[in-house]
PDB file of C-alpha atoms in Angstrom:
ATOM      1  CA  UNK A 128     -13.750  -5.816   4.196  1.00  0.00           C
ATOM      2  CA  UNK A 129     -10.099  -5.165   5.897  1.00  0.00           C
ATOM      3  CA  UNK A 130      -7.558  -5.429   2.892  1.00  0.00           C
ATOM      4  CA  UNK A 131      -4.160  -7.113   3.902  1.00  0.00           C
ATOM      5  CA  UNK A 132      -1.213  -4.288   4.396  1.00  0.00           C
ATOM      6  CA  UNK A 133       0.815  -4.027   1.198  1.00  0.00           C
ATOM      7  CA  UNK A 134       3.998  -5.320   1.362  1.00  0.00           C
ATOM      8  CA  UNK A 135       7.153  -3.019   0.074  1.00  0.00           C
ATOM      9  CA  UNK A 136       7.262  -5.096  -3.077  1.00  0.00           C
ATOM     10  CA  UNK A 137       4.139  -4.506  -4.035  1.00  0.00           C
ATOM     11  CA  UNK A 138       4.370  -0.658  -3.275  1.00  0.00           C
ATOM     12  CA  UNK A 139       7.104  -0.229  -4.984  1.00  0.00           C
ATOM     13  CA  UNK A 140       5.539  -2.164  -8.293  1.00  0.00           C
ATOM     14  CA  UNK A 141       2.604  -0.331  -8.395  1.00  0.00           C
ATOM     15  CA  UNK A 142       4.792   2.118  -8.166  1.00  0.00           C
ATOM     16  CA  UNK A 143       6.625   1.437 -11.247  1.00  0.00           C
ATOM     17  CA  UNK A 144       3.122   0.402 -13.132  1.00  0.00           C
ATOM     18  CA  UNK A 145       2.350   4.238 -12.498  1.00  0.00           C
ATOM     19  CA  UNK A 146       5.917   5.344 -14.031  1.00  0.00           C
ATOM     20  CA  UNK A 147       5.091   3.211 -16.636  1.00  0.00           C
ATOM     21  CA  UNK A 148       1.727   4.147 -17.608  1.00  0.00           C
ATOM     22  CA  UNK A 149       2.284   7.890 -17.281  1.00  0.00           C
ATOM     23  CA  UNK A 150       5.029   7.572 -19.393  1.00  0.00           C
ATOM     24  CA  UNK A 151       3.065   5.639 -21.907  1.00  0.00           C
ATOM     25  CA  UNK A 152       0.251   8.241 -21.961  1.00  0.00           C
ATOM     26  CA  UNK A 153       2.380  11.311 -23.019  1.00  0.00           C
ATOM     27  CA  UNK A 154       0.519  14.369 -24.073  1.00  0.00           C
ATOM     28  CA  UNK A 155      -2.801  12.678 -24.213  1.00  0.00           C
ATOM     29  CA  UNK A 156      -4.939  13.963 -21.139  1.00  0.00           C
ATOM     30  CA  UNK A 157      -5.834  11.657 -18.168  1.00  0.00           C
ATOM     31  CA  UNK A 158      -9.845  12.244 -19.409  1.00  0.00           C
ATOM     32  CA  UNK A 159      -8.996  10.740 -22.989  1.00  0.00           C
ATOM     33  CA  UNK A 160      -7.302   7.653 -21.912  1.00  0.00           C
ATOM     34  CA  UNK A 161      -9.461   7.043 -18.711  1.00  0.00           C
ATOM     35  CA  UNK A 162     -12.630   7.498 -20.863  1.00  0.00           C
ATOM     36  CA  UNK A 163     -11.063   5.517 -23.763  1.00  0.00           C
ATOM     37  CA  UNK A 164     -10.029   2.574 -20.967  1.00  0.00           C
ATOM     38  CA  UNK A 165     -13.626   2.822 -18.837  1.00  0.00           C
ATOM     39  CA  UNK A 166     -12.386   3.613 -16.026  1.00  0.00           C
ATOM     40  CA  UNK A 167     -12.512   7.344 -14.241  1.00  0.00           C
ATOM     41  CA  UNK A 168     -10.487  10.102 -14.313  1.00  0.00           C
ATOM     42  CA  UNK A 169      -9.511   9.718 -10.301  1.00  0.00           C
ATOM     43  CA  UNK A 170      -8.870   5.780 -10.585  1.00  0.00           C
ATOM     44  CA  UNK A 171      -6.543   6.345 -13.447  1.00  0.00           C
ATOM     45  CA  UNK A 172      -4.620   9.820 -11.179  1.00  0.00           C
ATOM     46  CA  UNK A 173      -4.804   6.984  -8.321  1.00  0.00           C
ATOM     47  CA  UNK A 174      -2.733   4.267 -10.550  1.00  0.00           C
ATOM     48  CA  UNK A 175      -0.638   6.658 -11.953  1.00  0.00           C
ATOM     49  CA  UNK A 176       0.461   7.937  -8.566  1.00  0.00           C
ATOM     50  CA  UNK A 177       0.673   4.633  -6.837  1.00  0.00           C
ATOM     51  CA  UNK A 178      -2.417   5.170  -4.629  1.00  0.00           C
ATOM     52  CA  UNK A 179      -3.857   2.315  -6.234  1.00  0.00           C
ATOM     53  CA  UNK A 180      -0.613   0.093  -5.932  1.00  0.00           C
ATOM     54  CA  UNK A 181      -2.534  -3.093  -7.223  1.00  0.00           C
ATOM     55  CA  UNK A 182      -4.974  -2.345  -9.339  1.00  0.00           C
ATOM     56  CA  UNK A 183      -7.489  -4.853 -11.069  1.00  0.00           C
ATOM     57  CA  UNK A 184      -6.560  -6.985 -13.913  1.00  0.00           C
ATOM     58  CA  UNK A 185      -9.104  -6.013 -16.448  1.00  0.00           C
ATOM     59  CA  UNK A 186      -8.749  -2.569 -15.364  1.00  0.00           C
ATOM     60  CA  UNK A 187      -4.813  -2.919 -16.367  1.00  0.00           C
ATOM     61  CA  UNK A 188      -5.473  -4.807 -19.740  1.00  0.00           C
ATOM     62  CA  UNK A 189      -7.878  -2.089 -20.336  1.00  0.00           C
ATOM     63  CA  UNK A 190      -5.395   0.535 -19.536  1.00  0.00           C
ATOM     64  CA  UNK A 191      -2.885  -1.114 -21.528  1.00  0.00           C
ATOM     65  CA  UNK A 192      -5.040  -1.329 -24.869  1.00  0.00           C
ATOM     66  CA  UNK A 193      -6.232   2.322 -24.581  1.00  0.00           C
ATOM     67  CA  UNK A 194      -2.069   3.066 -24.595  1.00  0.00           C
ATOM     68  CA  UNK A 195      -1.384   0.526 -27.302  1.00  0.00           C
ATOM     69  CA  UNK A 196       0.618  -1.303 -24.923  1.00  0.00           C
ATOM     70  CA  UNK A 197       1.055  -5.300 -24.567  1.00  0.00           C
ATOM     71  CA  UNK A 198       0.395  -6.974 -21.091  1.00  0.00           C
ATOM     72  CA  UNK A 199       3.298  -9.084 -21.369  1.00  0.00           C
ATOM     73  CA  UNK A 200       5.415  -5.677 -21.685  1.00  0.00           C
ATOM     74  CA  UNK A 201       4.250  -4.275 -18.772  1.00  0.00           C
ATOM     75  CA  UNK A 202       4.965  -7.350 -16.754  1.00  0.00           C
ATOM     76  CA  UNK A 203       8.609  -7.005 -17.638  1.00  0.00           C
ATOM     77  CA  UNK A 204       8.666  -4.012 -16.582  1.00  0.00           C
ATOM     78  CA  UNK A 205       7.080  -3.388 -13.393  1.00  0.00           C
ATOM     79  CA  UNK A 206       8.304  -6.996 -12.015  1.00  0.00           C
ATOM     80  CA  UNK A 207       7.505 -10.865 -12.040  1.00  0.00           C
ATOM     81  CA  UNK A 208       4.306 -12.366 -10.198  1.00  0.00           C
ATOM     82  CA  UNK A 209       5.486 -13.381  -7.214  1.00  0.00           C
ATOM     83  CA  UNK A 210       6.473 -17.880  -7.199  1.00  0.00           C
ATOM     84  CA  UNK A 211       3.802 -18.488  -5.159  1.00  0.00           C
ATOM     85  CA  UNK A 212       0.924 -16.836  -6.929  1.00  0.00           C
ATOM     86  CA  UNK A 213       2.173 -17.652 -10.895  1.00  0.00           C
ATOM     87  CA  UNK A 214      -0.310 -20.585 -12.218  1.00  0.00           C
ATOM     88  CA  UNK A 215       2.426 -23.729 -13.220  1.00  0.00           C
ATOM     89  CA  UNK A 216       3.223 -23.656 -17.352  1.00  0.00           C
ATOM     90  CA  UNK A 217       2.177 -26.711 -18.842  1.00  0.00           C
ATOM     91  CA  UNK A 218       5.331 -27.730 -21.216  1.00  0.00           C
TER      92      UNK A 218
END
């Protein structure tokens, strides 16, 4: 499967997700919170350096409750959804 160029945007957020979770992780070792999220060691180095620029969704909620973080945090602060691709809020 050929995966669609990432646009700068998107580098630069998964950028900032990386930032973000590194931060978040501290002192505790890359094996503790990758084993603690599911995922491995190397796809957790990958997200953290922005390899992985877009990582899966279930892969970042898992991420997030490992670190004791809330999604709707980390979407503030690595950037909106793009217009096009946010579902429409039903008032």
């Amino acid at each position: 499967m050929v995966r669609t160029p990432l646009t700068p945007e998107e580098r630069e957020r998964g950028e900032r997700l990386g930032e973000l979770l590194r931060a978040a992780r501290g002192a505790r070792s890359m094996v503790e919170i990758a084993a603690g999220a599911g995922i491995s060691v190397e796809t957790l180095r990958k997200i953290e350096s922005g390899r992985i620029a877009t990582p899966a969704f279930f892969t970042v909620a898992a991420l997030a409750g490992e670190l004791g973080m809330r999604l709707d945090t980390l979407v503030e602060a690595v950037g909106q959804v793009p217009e096009q691709a946010a579902p429409e809020r039903v008032a």
